[in-house]
Short mmCIF file of C-alpha atoms in Angstrom, two decimals:
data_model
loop_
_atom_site.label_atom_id
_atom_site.label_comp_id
_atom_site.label_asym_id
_atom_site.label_seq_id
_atom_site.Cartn_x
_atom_site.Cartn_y
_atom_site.Cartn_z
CA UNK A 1133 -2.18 -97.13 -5.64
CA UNK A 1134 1.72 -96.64 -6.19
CA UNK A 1135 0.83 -92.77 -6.04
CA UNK A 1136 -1.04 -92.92 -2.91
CA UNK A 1137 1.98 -95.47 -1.24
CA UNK A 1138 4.41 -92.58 -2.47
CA UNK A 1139 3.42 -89.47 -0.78
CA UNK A 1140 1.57 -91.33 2.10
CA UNK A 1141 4.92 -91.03 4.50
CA UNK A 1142 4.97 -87.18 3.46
CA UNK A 1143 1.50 -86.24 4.38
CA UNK A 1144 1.77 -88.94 7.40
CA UNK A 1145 4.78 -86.40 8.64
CA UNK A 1146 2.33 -83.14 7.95
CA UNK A 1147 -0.25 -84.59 9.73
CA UNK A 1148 1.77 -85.28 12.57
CA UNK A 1149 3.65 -82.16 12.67
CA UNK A 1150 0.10 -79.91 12.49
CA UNK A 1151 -0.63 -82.43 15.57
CA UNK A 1152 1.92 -81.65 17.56
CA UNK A 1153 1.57 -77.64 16.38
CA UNK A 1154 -1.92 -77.63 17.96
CA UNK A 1155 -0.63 -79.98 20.84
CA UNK A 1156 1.90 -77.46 21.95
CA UNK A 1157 0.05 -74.38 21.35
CA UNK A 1158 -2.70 -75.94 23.38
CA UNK A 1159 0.00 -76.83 26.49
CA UNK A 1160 1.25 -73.01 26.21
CA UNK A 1161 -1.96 -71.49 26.86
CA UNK A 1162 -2.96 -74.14 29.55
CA UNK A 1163 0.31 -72.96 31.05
CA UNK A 1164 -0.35 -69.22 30.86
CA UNK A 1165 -3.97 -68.95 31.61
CA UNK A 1166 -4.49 -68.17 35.56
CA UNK A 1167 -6.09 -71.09 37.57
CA UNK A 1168 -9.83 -70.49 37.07
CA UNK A 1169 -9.19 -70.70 33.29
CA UNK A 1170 -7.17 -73.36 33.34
CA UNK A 1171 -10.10 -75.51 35.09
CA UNK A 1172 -12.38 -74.06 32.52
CA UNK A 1173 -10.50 -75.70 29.85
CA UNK A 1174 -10.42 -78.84 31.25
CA UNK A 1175 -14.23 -78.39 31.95
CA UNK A 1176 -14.30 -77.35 28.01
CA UNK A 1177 -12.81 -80.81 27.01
CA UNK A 1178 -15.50 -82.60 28.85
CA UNK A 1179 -18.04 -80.52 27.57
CA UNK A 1180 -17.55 -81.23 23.94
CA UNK A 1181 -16.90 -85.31 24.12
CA UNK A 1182 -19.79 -85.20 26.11
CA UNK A 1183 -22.00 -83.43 24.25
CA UNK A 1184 -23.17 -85.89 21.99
CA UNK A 1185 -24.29 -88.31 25.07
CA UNK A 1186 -26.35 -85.18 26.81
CA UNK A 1187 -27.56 -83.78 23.92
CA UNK A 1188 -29.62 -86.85 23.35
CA UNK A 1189 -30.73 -86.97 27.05
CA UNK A 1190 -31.64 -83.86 27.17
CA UNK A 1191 -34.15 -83.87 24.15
CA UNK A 1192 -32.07 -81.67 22.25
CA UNK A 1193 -31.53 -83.87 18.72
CA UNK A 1194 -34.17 -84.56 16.20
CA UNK A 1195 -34.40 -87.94 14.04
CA UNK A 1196 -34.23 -87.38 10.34
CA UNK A 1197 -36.69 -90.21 8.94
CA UNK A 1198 -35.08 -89.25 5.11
CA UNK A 1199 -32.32 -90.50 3.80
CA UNK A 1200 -29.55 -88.74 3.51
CA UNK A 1201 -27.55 -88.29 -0.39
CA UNK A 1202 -25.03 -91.06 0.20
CA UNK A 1203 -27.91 -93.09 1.43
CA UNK A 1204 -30.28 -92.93 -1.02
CA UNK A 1205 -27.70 -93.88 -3.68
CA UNK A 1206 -26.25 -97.13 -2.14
CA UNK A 1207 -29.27 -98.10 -0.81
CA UNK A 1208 -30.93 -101.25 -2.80
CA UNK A 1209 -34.89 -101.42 -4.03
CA UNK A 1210 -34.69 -104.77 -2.53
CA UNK A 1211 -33.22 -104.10 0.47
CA UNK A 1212 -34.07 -102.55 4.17
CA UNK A 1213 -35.10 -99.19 4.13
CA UNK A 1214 -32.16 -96.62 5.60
CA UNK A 1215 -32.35 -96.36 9.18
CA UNK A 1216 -33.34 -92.54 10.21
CA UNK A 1217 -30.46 -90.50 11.19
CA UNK A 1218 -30.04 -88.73 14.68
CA UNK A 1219 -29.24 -85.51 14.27
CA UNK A 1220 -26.91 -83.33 17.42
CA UNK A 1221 -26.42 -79.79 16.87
CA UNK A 1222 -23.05 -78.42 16.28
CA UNK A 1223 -21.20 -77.14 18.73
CA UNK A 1224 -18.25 -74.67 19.87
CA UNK A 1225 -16.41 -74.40 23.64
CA UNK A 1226 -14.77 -71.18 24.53
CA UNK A 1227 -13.80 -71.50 28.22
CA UNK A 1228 -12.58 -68.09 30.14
CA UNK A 1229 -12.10 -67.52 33.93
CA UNK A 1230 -15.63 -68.14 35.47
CA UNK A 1231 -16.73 -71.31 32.86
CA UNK A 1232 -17.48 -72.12 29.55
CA UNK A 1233 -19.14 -70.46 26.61
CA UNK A 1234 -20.76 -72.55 24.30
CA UNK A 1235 -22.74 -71.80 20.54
CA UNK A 1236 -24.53 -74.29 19.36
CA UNK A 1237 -26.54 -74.69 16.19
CA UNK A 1238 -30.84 -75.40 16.39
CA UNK A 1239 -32.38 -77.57 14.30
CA UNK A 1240 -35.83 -77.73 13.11
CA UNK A 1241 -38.15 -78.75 16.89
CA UNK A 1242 -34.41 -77.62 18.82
CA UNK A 1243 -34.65 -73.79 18.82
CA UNK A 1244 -34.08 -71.37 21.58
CA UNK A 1245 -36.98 -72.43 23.78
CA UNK A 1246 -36.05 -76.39 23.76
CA UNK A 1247 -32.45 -75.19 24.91
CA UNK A 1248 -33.85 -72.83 27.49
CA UNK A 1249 -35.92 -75.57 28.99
CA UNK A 1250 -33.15 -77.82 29.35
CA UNK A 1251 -30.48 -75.00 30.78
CA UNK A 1252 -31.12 -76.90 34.37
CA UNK A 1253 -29.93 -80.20 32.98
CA UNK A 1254 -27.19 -78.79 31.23
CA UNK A 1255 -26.03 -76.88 34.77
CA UNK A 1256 -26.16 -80.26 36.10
CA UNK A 1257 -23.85 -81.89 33.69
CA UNK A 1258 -21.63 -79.45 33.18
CA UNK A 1259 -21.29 -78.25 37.18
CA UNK A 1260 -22.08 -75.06 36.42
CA UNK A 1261 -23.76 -72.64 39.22
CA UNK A 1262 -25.80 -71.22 36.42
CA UNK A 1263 -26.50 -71.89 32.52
CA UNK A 1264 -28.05 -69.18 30.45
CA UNK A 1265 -29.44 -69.18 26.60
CA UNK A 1266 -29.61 -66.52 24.97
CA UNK A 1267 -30.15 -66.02 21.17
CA UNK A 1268 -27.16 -65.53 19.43
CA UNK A 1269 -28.38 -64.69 15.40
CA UNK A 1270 -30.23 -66.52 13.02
CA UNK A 1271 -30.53 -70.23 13.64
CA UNK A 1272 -27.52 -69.88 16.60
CA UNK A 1273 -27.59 -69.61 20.52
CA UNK A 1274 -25.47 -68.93 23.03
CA UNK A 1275 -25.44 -70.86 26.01
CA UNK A 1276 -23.12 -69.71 29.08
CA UNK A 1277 -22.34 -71.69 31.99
CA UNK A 1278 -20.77 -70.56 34.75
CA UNK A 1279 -18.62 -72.24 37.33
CA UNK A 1280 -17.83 -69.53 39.84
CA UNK A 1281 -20.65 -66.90 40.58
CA UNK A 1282 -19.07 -63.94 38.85
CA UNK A 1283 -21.13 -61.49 41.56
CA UNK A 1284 -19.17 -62.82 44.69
CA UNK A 1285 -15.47 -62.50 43.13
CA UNK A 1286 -14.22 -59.16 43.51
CA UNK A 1287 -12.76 -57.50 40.52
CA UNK A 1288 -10.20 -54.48 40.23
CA UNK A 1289 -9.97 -52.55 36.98
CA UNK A 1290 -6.36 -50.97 35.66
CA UNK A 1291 -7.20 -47.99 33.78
CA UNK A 1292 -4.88 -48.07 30.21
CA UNK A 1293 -5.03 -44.12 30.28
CA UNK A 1294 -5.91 -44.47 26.56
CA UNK A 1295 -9.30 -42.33 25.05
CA UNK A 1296 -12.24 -44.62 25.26
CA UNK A 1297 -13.02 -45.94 21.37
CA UNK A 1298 -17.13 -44.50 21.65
CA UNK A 1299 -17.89 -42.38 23.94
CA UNK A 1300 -21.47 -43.62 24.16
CA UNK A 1301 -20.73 -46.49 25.96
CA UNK A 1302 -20.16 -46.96 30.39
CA UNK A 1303 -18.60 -50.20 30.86
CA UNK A 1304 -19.77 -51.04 34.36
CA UNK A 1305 -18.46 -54.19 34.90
CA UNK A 1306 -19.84 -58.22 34.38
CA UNK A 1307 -23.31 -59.84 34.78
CA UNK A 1308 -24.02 -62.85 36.85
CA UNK A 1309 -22.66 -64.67 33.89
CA UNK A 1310 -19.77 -62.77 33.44
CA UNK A 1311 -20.80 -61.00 30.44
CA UNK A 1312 -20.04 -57.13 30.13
CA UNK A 1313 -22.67 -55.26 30.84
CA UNK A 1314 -22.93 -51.31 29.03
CA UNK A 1315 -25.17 -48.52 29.15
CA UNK A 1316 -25.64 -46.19 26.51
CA UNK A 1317 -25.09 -42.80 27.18
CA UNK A 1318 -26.50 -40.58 24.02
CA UNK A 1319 -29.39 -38.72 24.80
CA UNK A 1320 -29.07 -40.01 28.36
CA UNK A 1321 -29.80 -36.94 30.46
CA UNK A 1322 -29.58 -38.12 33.59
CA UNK A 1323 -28.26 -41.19 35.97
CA UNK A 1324 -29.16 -42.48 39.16
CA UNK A 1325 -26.79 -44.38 41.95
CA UNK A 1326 -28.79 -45.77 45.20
CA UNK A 1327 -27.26 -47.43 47.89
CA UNK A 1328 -26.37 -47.83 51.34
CA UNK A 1329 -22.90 -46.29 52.53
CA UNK A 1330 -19.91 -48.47 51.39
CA UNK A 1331 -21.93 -50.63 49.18
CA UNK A 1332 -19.91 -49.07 45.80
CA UNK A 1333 -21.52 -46.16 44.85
CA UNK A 1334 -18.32 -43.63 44.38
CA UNK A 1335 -15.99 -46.51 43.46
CA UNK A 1336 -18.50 -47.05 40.14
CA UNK A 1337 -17.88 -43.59 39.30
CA UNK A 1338 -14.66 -43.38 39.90
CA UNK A 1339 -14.38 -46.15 37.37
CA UNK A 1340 -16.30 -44.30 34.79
CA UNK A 1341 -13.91 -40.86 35.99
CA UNK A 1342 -10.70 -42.75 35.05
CA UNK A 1343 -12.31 -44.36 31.67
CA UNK A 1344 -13.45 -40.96 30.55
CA UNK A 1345 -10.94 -38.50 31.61
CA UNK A 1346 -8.06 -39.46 28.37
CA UNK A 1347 -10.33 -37.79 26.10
CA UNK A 1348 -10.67 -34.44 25.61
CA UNK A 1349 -14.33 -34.76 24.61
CA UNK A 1350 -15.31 -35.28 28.13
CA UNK A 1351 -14.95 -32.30 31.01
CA UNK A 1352 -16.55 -33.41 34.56
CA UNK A 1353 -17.72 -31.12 37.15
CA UNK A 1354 -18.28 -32.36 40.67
CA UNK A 1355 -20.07 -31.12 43.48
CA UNK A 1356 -19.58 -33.73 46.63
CA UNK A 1357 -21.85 -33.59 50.00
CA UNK A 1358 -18.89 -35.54 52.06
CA UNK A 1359 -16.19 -33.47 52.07
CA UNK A 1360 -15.82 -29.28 52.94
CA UNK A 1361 -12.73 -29.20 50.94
CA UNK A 1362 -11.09 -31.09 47.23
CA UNK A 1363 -8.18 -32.32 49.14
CA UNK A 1364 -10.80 -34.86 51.14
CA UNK A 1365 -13.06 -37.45 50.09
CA UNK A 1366 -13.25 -40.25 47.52
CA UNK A 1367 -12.42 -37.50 44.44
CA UNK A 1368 -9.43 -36.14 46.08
CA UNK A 1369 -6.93 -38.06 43.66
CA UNK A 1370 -9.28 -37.00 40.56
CA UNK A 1371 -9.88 -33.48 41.35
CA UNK A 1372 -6.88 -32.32 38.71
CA UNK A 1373 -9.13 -33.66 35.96
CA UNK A 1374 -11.84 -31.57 36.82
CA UNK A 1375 -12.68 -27.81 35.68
CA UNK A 1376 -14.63 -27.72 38.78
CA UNK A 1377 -15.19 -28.71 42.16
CA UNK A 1378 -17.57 -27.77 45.10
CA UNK A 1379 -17.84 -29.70 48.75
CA UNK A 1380 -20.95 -29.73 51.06
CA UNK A 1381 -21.32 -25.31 50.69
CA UNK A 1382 -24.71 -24.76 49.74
CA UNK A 1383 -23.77 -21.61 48.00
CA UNK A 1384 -20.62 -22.87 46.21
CA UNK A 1385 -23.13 -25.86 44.94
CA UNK A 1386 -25.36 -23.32 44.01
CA UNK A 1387 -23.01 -20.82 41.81
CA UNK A 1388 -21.95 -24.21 40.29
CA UNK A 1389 -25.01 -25.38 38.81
CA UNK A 1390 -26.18 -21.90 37.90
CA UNK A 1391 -22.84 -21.77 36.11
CA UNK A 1392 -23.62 -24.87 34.31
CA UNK A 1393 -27.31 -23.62 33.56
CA UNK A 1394 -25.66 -21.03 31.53
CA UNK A 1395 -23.44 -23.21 29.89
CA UNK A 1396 -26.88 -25.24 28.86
CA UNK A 1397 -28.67 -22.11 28.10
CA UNK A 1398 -25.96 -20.84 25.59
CA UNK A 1399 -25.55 -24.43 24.05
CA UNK A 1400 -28.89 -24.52 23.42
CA UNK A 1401 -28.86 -20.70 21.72
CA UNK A 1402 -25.85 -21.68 19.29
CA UNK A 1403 -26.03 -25.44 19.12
CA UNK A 1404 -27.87 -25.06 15.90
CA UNK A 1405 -25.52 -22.28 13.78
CA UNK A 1406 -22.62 -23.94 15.24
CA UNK A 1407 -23.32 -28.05 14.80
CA UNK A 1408 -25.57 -27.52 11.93
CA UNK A 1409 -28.17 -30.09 14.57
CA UNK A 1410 -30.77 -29.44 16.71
CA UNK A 1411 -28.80 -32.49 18.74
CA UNK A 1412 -25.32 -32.90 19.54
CA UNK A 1413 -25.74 -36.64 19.74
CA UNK A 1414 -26.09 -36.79 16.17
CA UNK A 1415 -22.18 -35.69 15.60
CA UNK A 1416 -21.01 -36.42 18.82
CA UNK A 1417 -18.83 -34.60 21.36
CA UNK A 1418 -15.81 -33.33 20.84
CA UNK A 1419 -13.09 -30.85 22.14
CA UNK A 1420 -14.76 -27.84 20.87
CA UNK A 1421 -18.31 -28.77 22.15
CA UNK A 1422 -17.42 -31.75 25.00
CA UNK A 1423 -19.68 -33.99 26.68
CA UNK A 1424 -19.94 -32.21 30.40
CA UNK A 1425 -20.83 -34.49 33.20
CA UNK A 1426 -22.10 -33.10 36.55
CA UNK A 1427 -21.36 -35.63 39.30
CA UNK A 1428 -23.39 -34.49 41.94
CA UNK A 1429 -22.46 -37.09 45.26
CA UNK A 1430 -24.51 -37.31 48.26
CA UNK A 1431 -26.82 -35.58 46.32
CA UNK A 1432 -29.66 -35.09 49.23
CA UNK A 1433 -26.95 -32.74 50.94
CA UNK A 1434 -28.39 -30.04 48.36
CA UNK A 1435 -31.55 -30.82 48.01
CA UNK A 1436 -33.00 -31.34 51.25
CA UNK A 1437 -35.70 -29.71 53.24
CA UNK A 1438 -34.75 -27.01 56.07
CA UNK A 1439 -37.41 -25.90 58.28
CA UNK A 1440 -37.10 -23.19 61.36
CA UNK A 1441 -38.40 -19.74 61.44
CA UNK A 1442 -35.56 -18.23 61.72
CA UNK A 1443 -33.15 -16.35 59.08
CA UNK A 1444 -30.68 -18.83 58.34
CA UNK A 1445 -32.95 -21.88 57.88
CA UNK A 1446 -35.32 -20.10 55.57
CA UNK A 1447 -32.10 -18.86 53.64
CA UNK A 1448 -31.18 -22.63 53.51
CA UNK A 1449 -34.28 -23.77 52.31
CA UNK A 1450 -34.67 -20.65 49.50
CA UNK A 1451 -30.93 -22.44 48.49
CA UNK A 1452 -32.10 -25.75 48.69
CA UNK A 1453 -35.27 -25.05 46.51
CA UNK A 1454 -32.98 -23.07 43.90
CA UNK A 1455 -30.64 -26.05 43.78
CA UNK A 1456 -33.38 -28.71 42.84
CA UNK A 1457 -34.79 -26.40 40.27
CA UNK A 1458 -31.24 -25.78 38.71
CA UNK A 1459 -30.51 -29.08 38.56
CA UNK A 1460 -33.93 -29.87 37.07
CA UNK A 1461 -33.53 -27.83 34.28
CA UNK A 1462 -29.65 -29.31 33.40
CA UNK A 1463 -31.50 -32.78 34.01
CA UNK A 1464 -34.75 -31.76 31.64
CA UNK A 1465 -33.04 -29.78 29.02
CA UNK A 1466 -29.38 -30.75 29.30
CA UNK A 1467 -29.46 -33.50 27.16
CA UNK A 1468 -29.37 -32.21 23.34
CA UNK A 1469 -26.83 -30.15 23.96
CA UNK A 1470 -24.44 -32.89 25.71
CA UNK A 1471 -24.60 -32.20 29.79
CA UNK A 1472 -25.45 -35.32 31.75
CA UNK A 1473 -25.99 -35.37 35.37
CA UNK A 1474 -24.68 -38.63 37.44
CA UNK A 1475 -27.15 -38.06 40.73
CA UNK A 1476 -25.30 -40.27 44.02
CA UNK A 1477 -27.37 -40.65 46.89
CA UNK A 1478 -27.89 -43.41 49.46
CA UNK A 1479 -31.82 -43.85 48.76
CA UNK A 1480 -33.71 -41.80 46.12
CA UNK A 1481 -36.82 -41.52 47.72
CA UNK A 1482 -38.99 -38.32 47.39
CA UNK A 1483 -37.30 -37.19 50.56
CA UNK A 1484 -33.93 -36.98 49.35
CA UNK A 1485 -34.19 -36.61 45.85
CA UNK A 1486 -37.06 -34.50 44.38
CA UNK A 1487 -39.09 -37.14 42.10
CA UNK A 1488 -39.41 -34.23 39.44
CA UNK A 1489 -35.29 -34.98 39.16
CA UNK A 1490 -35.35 -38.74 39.72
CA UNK A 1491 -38.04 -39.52 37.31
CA UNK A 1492 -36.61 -38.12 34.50
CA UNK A 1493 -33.65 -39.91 34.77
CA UNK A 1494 -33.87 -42.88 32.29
CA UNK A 1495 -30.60 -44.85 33.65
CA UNK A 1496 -30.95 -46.07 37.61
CA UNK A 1497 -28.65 -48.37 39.36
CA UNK A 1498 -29.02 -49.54 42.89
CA UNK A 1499 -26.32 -51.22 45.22
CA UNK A 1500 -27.67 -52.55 48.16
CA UNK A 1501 -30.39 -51.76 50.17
CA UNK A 1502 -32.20 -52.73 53.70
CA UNK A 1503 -35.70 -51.99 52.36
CA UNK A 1504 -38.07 -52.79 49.85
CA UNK A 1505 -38.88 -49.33 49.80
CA UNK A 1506 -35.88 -47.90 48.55
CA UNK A 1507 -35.37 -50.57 46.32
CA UNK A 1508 -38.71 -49.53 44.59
CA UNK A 1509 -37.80 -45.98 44.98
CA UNK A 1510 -34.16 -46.43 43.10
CA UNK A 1511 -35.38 -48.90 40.07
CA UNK A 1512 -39.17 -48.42 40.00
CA UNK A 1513 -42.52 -50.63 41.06
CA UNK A 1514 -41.27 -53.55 38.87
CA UNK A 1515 -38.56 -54.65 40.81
CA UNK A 1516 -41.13 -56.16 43.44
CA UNK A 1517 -41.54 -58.61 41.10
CA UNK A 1518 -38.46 -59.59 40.47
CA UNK A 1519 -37.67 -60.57 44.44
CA UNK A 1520 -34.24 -62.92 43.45
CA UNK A 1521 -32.62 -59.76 41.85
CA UNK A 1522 -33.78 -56.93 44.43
CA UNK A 1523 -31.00 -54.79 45.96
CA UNK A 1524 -32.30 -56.14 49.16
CA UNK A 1525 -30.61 -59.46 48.82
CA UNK A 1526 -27.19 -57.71 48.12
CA UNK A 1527 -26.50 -56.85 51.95
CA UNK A 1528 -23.92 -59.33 52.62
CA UNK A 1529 -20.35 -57.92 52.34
CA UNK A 1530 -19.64 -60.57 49.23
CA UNK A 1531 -21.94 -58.00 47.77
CA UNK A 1532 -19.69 -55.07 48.23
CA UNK A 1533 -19.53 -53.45 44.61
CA UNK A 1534 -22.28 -55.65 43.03
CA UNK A 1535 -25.53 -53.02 41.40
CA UNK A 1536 -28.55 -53.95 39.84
CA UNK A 1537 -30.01 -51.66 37.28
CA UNK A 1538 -32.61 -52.79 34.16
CA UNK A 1539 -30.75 -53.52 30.83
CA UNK A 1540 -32.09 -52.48 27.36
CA UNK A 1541 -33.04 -55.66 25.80
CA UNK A 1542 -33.83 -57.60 28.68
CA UNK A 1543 -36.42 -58.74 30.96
CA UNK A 1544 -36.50 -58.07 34.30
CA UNK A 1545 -33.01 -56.93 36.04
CA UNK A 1546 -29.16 -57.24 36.03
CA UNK A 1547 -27.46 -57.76 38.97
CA UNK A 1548 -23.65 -56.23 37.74
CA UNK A 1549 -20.31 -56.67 39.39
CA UNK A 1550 -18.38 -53.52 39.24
CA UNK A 1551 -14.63 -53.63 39.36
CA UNK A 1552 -12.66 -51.79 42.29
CA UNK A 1553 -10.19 -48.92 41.15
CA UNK A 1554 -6.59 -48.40 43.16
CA UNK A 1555 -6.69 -45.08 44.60
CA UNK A 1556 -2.98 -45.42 42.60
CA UNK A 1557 -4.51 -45.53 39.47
CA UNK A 1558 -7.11 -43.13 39.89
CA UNK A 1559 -4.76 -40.85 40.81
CA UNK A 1560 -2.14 -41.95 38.02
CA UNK A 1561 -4.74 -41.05 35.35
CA UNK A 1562 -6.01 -37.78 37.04
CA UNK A 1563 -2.16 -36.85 36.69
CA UNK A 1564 -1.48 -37.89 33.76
CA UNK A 1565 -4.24 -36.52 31.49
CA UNK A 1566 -4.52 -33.04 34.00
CA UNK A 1567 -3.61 -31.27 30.83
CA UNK A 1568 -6.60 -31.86 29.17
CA UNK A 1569 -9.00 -30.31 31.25
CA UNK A 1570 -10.90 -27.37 30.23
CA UNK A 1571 -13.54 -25.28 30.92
CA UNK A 1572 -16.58 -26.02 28.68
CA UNK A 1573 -17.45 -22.26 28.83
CA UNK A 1574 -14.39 -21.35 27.00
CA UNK A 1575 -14.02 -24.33 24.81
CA UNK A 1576 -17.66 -22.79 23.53
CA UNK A 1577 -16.36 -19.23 22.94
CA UNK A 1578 -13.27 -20.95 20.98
CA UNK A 1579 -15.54 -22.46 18.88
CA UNK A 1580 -17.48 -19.49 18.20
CA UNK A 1581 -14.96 -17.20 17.06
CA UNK A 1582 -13.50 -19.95 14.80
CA UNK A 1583 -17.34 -19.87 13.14
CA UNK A 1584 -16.76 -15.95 12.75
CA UNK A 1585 -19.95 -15.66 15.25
CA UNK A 1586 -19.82 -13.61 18.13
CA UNK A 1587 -19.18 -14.82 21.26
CA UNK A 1588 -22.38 -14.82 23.72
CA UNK A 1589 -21.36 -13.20 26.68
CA UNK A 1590 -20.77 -14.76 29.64
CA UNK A 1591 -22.31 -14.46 32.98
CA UNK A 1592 -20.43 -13.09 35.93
CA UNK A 1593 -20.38 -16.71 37.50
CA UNK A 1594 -18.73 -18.15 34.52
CA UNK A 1595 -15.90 -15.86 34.15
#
């Protein structure tokens, strides 16, 4: 007792100090953090001394009829039997800009589904728009509520001009509960953007430009349906970062994707003697044999239909019909060998895009829409029923930047907010990492005299 009434005052003082440690650390983020956040901590508070209360409303305990250790061993024969114990799940509060994140243990008769059923009466207690469960590992979930619908506050994005850490991955912005949202891009051949003019479509890849263009593993080619020349359009400020560039010229389209045919066609000849794989995927790209991305925007400019009897349309429509089957074959065949097409058009409906294109395209996003149709058209038959996440609804101007696409690993669709990139920035980065731009062509002839092979020659449209 004289021991303990010795070094109480001491560990009194520790106490207090690691106290007022947490105390002030606490104040000093609560001071820093913008003023969503700073509501979503005071939300988080309430949260946790709350959750005890409205975990027991909400049918999410479960009553232990044994005894517990301690219980069985000061319990008397004589005596009452040890009340059963109410058992709450553990619990931890992470609050960011748009609400609170919350993991939270099950129990046995409180899994995922009990905690799914009672997302509505969490929403409500919390004053949350929306709660979500998802699982979160072995005897975990993860239960997100958000404040503030993530899909109506606009977003910008400042590109750090640093190389992307896996070039697999397009970060295309947040989820309806504010969670990033990625698609993978190995063995992707092909990607789809739908939407009506000024809904986001070129902004999202202008986004994916600016992530992409600090490595060297990347050269982007871009033929654009807007513009006549590469001083106009939305690409103007990212044109230095590309080893190519054509504007609505059928014909300069045209020697462009039979120029990256070749490329595909001599790939696919050396891919094997050179990467020791039948798949470039399975190594990756590099500088030597870079990931080339054909961004091909108003897309329908170069594929459409001409009719007329006379010289000029039937030229146009021999063009036309070239184009489509060009970009079939990058589209079909492209993808081993590391060429993926980004197709932009404002509906992809037979008309405009040929389905033997479209179809083989395994990524699809969709801003908004004004019919059903082209909804269907852009994501496929399923999103009929899925009416609450259909491009349809995204008309509004709140909507302005917000895609829906389907997600690996979940049912039905994502609606995704994508962030807005300064025409500053874009052009900042284009600058900046101009250097690096090469000609995939001669990056493969490098590589094939380093191998001691030699060099396939090239085609007069590629020299």
């Amino acid at each position: 007792m004289e021991a303990v009434t010795k070094y109480a005052p001491d560990a009194l003082l520790v106490a207090i100090v690691l106290v007022g440690v947490w105390l002030l650390v606490t104040v000093v983020r609560y001071v820093r953090a913008d003023r969503g956040t700073r509501v979503s901590m005071r939300q988080a508070v309430r949260v946790r001394w709350g959750w005890v209360r409205l975990a027991r409303m909400a049918g999410l305990t479960v009553t232990d009829k044994t005894p517990g250790l301690l219980a069985q061993i000061t319990a008397s024969k004589d005596g009452p039997a040890p009340a059963p114990r109410v058992l709450t799940p553990r619990i931890k509060v992470t609050p960011d800009r748009f609400g609170v994140i919350v993991r939270a243990r099950t129990l046995p008769q409180v899994g995922l589904e009990e905690y799914q059923k009672s997302a509505r009466f969490l929403a409500d207690a919390w004053r949350c728009t929306r709660v979500s469960v998802l699982p979160d590992g072995p005897g975990r979930v993860l239960i997100r509520g958000v404040r503030s619908d993530p899909l109506t506050t606009p977003t910008t994005h400042r590109p750090t001009g640093c190389p992307p850490a896996d070039l697999t991955r397009w970060e295309l912005g947040i989820d309806e509960y504010a969670a990033k949202v990625c698609v993978s891009l190995a063995n992707v051949p092909g990607v789809t953007v739908a939407g009506v003019p000024g809904a986001g479509k070129t902004s999202g890849v202008n986004k994916f430009v600016c992530d992409f263009a600090p490595s060297p593993a990347v050269q982007i080619a871009t033929a654009d349906g807007k513009v006549s020349r590469a001083s106009e359009g939305d690409y103007a400020d990212l044109v230095k970062r590309m080893f190519a560039f054509c504007g609505d010229d059928l014909d300069e389209a045209n020697a462009l994707f039979k120029r990256l045919v070749e490329l595909r066609k001599r790939r696919s000849a050396t891919i094997r003697d050179v990467l020791g794989v039948k798949n470039m995927w399975h190594v990756g790209p590099s500088p030597q044999w870079p990931l080339t991305v054909l961004i091909i925007d108003e897309a329908h400019t170069f594929f459409r239909e001409y009719k007329g009897s006379d010289a000029e349309p039937k030229r146009l429509a021999a063009l036309t019909a070239e184009n489509a089957r060009l970009v079939e074959d990058l589209v079909k065949k492209g993808r081993s060998v590391g060429i993926l097409v980004i197709l932009i058009s404002q509906k992809t409906t037979g008309d405009a895009l040929p389905t033997f294109i479209r179809d083989v395209c395994p990524v699809g996003l969709s801003f908004a829409q004004k019919t059903v149709e082209a909804a269907v058209a852009a994501l496929g038959d399923d999103i009929r029923n899925w009416p609450d996440a259909s491009p349809v609804t995204l008309q509004d101007p709140a909507y302005v930047g917000v895609a829906v696409m389907a997600t690996q690993g979940r049912p039905g669709y994502t609606r995704i907010r994508t962030p807005y990139v300064a025409d500053a920035d874009a052009a900042r980065v284009a600058e900046d990492t101009s250097h690096l731009t090469a000609d995939p062509d001669l990056c493969l002839d490098t590589l094939l005299r380093s191998t001691g092979r030699t060099a396939m020659p090239l085609s007069p449209l590629t020299k």
